[in-house]
CSV table of C-alpha atoms and ligand atoms in Angstrom, one decimal:
chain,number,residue,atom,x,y,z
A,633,UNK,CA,30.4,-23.7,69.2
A,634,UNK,CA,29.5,-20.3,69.8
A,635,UNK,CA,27.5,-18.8,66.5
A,636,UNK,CA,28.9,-16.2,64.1
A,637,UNK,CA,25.4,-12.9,65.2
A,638,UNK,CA,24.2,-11.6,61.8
A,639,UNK,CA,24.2,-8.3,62.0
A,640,UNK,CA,21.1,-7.9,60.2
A,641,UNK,CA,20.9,-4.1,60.6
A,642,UNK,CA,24.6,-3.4,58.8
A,643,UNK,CA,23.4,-5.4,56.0
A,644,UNK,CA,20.0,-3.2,55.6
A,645,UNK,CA,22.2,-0.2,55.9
A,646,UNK,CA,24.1,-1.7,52.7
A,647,UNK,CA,21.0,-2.0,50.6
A,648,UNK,CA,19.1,1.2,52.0
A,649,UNK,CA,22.1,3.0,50.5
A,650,UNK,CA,21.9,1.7,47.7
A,651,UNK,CA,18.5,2.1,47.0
A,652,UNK,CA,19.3,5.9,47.9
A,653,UNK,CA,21.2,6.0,45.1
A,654,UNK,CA,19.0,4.5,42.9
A,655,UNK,CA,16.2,6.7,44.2
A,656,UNK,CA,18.6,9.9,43.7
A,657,UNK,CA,18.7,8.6,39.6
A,658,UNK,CA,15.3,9.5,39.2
A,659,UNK,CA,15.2,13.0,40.5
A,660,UNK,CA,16.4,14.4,37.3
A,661,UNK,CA,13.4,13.4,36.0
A,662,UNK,CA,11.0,14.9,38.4
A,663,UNK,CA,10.4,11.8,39.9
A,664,UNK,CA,10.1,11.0,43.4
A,665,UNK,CA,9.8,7.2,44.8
A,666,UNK,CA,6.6,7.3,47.0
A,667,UNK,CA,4.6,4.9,49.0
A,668,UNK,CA,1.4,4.8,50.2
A,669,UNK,CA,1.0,3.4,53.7
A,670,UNK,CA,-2.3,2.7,54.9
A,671,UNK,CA,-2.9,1.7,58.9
A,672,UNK,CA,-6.1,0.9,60.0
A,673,UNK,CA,-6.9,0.6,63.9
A,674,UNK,CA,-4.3,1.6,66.7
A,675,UNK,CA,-2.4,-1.9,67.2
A,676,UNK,CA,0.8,-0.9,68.6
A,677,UNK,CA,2.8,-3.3,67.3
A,678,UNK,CA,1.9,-2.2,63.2
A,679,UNK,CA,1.8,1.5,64.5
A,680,UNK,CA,5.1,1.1,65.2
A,681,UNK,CA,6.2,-0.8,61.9
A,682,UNK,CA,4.5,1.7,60.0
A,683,UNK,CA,6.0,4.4,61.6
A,684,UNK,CA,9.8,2.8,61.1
A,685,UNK,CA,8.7,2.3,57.1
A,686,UNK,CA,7.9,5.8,57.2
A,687,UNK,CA,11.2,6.9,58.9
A,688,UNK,CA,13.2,4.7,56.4
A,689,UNK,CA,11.7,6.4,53.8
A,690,UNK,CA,12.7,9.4,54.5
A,691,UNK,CA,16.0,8.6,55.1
A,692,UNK,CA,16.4,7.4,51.7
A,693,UNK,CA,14.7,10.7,50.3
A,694,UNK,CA,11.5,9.1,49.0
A,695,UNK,CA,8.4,10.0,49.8
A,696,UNK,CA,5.1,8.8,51.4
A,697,UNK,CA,1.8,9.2,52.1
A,698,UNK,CA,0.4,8.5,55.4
A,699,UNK,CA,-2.8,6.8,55.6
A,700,UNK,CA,-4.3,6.5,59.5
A,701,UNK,CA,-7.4,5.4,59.3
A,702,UNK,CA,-9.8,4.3,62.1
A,703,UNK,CA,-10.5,1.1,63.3
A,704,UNK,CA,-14.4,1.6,62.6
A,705,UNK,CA,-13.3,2.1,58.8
A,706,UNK,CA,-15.1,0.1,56.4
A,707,UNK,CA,-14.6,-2.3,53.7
A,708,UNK,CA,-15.7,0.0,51.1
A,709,UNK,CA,-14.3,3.4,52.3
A,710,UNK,CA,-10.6,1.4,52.3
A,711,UNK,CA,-11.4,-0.5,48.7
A,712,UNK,CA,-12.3,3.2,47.6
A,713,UNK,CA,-9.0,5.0,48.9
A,714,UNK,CA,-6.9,2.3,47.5
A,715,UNK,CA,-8.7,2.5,44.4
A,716,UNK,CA,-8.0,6.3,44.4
A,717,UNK,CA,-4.3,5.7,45.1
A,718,UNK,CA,-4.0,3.2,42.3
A,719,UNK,CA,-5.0,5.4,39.5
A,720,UNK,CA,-2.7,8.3,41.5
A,721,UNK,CA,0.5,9.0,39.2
A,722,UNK,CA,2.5,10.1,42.2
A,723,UNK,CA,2.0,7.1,43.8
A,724,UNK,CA,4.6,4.0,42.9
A,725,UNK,CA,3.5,1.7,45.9
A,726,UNK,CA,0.5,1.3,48.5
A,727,UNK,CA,1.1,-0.6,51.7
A,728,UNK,CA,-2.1,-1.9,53.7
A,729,UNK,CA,-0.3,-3.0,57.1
A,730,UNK,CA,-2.0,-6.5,58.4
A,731,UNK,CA,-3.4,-7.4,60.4
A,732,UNK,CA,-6.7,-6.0,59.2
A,733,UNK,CA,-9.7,-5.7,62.0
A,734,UNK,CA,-11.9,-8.6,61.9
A,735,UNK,CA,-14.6,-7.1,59.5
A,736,UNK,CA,-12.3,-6.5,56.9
A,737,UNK,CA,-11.1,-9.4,54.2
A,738,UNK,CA,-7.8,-9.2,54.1
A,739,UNK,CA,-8.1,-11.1,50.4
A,740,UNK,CA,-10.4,-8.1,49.1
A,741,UNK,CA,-8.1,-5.7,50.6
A,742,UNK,CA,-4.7,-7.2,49.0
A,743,UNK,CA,-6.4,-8.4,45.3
A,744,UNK,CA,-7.5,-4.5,44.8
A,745,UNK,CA,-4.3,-3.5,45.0
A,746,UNK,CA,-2.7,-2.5,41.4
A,747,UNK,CA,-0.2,-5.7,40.9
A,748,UNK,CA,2.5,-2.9,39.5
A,749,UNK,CA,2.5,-1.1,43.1
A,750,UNK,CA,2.1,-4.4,45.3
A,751,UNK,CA,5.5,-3.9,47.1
A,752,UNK,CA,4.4,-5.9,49.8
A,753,UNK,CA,4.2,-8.9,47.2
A,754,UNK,CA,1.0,-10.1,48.8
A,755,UNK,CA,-1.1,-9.6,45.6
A,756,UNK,CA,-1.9,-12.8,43.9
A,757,UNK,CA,-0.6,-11.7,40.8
A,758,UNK,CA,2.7,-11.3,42.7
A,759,UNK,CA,2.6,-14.5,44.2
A,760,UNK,CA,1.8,-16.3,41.1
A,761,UNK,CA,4.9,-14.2,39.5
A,762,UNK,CA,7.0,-15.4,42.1
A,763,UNK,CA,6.4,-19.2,41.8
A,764,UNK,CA,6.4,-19.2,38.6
A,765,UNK,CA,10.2,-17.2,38.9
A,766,UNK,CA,8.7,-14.4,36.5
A,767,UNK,CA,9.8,-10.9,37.3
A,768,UNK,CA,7.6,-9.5,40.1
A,769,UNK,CA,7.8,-8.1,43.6
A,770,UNK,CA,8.7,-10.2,46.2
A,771,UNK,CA,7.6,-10.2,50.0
A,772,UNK,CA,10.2,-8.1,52.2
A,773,UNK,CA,10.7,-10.6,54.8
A,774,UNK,CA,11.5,-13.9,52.5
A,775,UNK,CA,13.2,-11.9,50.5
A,776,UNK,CA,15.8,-9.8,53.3
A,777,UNK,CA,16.3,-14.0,54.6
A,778,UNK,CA,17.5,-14.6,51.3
A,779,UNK,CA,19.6,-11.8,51.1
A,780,UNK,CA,21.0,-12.5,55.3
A,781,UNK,CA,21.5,-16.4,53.8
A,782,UNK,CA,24.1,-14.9,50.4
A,783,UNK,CA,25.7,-12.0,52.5
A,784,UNK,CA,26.8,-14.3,55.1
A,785,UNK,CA,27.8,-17.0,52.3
A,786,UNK,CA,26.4,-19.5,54.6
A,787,UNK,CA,26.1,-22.7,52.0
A,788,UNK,CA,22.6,-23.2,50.8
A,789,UNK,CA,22.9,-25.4,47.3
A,790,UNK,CA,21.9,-29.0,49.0
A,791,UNK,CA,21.1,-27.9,51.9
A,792,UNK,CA,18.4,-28.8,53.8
A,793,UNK,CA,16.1,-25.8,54.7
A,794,UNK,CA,13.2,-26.2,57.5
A,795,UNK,CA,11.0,-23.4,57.4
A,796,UNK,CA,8.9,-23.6,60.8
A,797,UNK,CA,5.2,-21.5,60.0
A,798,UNK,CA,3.6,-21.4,56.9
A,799,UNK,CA,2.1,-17.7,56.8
A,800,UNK,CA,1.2,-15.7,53.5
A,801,UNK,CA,3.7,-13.7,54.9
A,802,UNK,CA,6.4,-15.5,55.2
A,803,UNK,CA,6.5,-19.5,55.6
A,804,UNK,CA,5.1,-20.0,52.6
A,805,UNK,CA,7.0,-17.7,50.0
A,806,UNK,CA,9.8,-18.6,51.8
A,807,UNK,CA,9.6,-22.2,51.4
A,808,UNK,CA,9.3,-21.3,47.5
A,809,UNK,CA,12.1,-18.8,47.3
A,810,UNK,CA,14.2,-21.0,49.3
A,811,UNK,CA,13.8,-24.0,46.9
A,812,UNK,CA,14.4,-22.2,43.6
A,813,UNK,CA,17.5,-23.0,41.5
A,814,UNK,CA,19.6,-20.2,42.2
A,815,UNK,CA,18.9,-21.1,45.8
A,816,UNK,CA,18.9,-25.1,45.4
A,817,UNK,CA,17.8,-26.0,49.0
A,818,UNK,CA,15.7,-28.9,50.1
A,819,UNK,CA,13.0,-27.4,51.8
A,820,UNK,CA,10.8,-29.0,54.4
A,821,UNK,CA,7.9,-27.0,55.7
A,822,UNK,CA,6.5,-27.6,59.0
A,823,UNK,CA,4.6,-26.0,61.7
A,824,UNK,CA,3.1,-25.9,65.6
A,825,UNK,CA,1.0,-28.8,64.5
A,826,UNK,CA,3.7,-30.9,63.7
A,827,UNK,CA,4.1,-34.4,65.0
A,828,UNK,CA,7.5,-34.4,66.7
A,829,UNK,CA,8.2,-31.3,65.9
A,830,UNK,CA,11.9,-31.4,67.2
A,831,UNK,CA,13.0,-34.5,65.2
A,832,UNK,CA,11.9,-32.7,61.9
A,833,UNK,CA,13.8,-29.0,62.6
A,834,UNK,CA,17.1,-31.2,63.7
A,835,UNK,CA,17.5,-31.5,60.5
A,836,UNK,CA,17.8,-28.4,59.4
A,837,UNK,CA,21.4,-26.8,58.1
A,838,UNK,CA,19.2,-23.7,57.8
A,839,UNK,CA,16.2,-23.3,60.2
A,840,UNK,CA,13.9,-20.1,59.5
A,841,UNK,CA,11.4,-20.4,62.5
A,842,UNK,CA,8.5,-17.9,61.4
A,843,UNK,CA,5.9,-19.3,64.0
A,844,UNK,CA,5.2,-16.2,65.9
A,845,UNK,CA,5.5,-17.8,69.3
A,846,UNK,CA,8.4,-16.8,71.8
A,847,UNK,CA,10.9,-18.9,72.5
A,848,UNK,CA,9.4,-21.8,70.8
A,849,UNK,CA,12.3,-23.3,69.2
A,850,UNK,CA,15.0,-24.6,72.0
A,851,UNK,CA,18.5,-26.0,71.8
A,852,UNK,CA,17.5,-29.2,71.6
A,853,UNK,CA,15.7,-28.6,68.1
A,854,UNK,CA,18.9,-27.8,66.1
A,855,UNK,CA,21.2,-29.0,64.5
A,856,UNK,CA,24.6,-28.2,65.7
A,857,UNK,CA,26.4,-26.0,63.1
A,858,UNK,CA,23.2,-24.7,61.8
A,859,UNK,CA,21.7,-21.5,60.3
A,860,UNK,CA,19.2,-20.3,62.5
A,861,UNK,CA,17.3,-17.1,61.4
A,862,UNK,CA,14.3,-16.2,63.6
A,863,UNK,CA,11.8,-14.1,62.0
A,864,UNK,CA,9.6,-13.7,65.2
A,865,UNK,CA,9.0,-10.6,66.7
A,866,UNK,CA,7.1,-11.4,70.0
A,867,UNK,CA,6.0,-8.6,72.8
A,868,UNK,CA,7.1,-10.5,75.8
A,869,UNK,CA,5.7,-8.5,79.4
A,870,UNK,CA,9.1,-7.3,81.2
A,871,UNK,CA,8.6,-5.2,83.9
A,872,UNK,CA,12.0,-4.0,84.0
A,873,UNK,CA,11.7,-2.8,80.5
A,874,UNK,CA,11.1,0.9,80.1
A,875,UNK,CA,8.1,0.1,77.8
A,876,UNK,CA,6.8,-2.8,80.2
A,877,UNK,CA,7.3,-5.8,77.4
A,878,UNK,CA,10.7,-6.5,75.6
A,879,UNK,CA,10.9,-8.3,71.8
A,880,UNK,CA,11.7,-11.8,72.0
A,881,UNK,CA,12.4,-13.6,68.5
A,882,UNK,CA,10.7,-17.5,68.5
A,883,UNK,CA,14.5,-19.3,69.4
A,884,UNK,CA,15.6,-19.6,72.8
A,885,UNK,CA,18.6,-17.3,72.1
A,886,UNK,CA,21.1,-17.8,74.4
A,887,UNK,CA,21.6,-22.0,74.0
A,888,UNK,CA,21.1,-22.1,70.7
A,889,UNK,CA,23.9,-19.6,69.4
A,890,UNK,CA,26.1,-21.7,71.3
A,891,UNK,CA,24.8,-24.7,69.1
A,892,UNK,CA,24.1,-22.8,65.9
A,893,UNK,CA,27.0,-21.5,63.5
A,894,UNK,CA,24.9,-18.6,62.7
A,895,UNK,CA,21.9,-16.9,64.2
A,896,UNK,CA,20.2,-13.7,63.9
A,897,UNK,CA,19.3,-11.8,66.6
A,898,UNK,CA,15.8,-10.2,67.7
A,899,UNK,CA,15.6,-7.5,67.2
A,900,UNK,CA,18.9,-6.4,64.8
A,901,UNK,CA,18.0,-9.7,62.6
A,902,UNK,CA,15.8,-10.2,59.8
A,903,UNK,CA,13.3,-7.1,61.4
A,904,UNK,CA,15.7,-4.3,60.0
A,905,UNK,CA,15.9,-6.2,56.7
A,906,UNK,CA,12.4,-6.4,56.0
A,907,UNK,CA,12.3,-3.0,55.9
A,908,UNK,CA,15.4,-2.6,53.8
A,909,UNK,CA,14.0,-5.0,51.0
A,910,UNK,CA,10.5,-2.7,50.9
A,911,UNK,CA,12.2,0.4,50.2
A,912,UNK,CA,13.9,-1.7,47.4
A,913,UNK,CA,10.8,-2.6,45.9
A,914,UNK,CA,9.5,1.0,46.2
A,915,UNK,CA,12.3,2.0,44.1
A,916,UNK,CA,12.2,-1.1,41.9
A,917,UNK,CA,8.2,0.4,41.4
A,918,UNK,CA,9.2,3.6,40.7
A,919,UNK,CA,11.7,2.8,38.0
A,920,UNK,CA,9.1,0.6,36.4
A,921,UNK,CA,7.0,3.7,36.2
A,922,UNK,CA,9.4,5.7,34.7
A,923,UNK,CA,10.7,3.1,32.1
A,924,UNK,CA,7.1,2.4,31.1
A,925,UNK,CA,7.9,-1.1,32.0
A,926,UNK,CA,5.2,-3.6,32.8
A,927,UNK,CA,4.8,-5.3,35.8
B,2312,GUN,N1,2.3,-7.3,58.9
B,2312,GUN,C1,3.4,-8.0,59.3
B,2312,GUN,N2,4.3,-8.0,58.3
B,2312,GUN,C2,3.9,-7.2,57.3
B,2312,GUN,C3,4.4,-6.8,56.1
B,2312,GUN,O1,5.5,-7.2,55.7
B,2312,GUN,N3,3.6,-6.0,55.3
B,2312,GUN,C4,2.4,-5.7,55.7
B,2312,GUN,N4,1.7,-4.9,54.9
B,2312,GUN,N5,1.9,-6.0,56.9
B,2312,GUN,C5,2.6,-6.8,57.7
């Protein structure tokens, strides 16, 4: 079997336009959808996330505000902007792109946060919303795997789901989004700690491997016919590459599209959608503003 490649970034064109459109609704009303994106520190790797979030932004005529902030920054100074940009009208969503440096807590960083402009659905309130299936933001990346899983109407009611990595991020919302009615997958979670590791994602119809390490999952780990959606995006050295390091996704590409039904590339996979999904909830945010409707 060769796999059918998701074309991740078609399918984030699809929603971007649409929330261009929906973002286009509210400019009779003076209102423009605008995030906040805060980076602190130089990491490539968020630098260039941010600056992609930015650039899609624009794209969809809405606005942000960009936030670069030292690596030296402290605690306070970032719980003090944040707290400025959450009592800021103009402002519909604030982005704090993790990781954090060290001698920041992440947790005090995300819980300040205004639950109504958490787009990144990292806010506790947000996660509680989302298990309990109460309206709510949800995180981009689940959230764009959920949308790859109904686009491609690749059969998820029964199914069994193995979601390899249980971040914040991503593993664990997943897991939860995954197993929700409308969804109806059973859902194993597992991880690099996992006792024979191979025997447990073989059993996947759907593997999401979120693990963050290169080429971790090989042929022999799936099931043939499977869904395999890679959400790692790993800086492998290549000297060839014009950059010196190329992306490498957490499957072993090449063997297992020809065992999988589906895959999703890296990058042109899920990378492209979580970034499609954000801008949604910007705009989601934005209406909410304007309709005086609560979180
Ligand atoms: N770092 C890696 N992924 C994400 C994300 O989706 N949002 C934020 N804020 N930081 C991240």
């Amino acid at each position: 079997m060769s796999a059918i490649v998701i074309d991740g970034k078609a399918i984030s064109l699809k929603v971007r336009e649409e929330v261009k459109r929906r973002a286009g609704k509210l400019e009779p009303r003076g209102i423009v959808p605008c995030l906040a994106v805060i980076l602190v520190g130089e990491d490539p790797a968020s630098l260039s996330y941010v600056t992609a979030k930015e650039k899609a932004l624009a794209e969809a005529e809405m606005a942000s505000r960009d936030y670069r902030l030292a690596a030296s920054t402290g605690e306070d100074e970032l719980l003090a902007l944040i707290g400025r940009l959450n009592a800021d009208e103009q402002v519909h969503g604030i982005l704090v792109q993790l990781p954090l440096p060290s001698h920041i807590s992440e947790e005090r960083v995300i819980t300040a946060i205004d639950p109504r402009k958490d787009v990144d659905g990292f806010h506790p309130v947000s996660v509680g919303n989302m298990v309990l299936g109460r309206p709510g933001f949800l995180p981009c990346t689940p959230h764009g795997v959920l949308v790859l899983l109904r686009e491609l109407r690749i059969p998820t009611a029964g199914a069994h789901a193995v979601v390899l990595g249980r971040s914040n991020i991503v593993g664990k919302p997943l897991a939860n989004l995954l197993s929700r009615r409308d969804v109806n997958a059973t859902v194993t979670i597992c991880h690099t700690g996992t006792k024979e590791l191979p025997s447990i994602t073989r059993q996947g119809d759907i593997l999401i491997a979120a693990a963050g390490r290169a080429g971790l999952v090989t042929a022999d780990m799936v099931k043939e016919g499977a869904a395999v959606i890679d959400v790692g995006v790993n800086r492998v050295a290549d000297s060839g590459a014009k950059k010196g390091y190329r992306l490498r996704g957490d499957v072993d590409y090449g063997p297992v599209a020809e065992k999988a039904a589906w895959i999703t590339p890296v990058p042109g996979g899920v990378g492209p959608m979580t970034i499609a999904m954000l801008l949604q909830n910007v705009v989601e945010a934005a209406e909410r503003f304007a309709g005086g409707r609560p979180c």
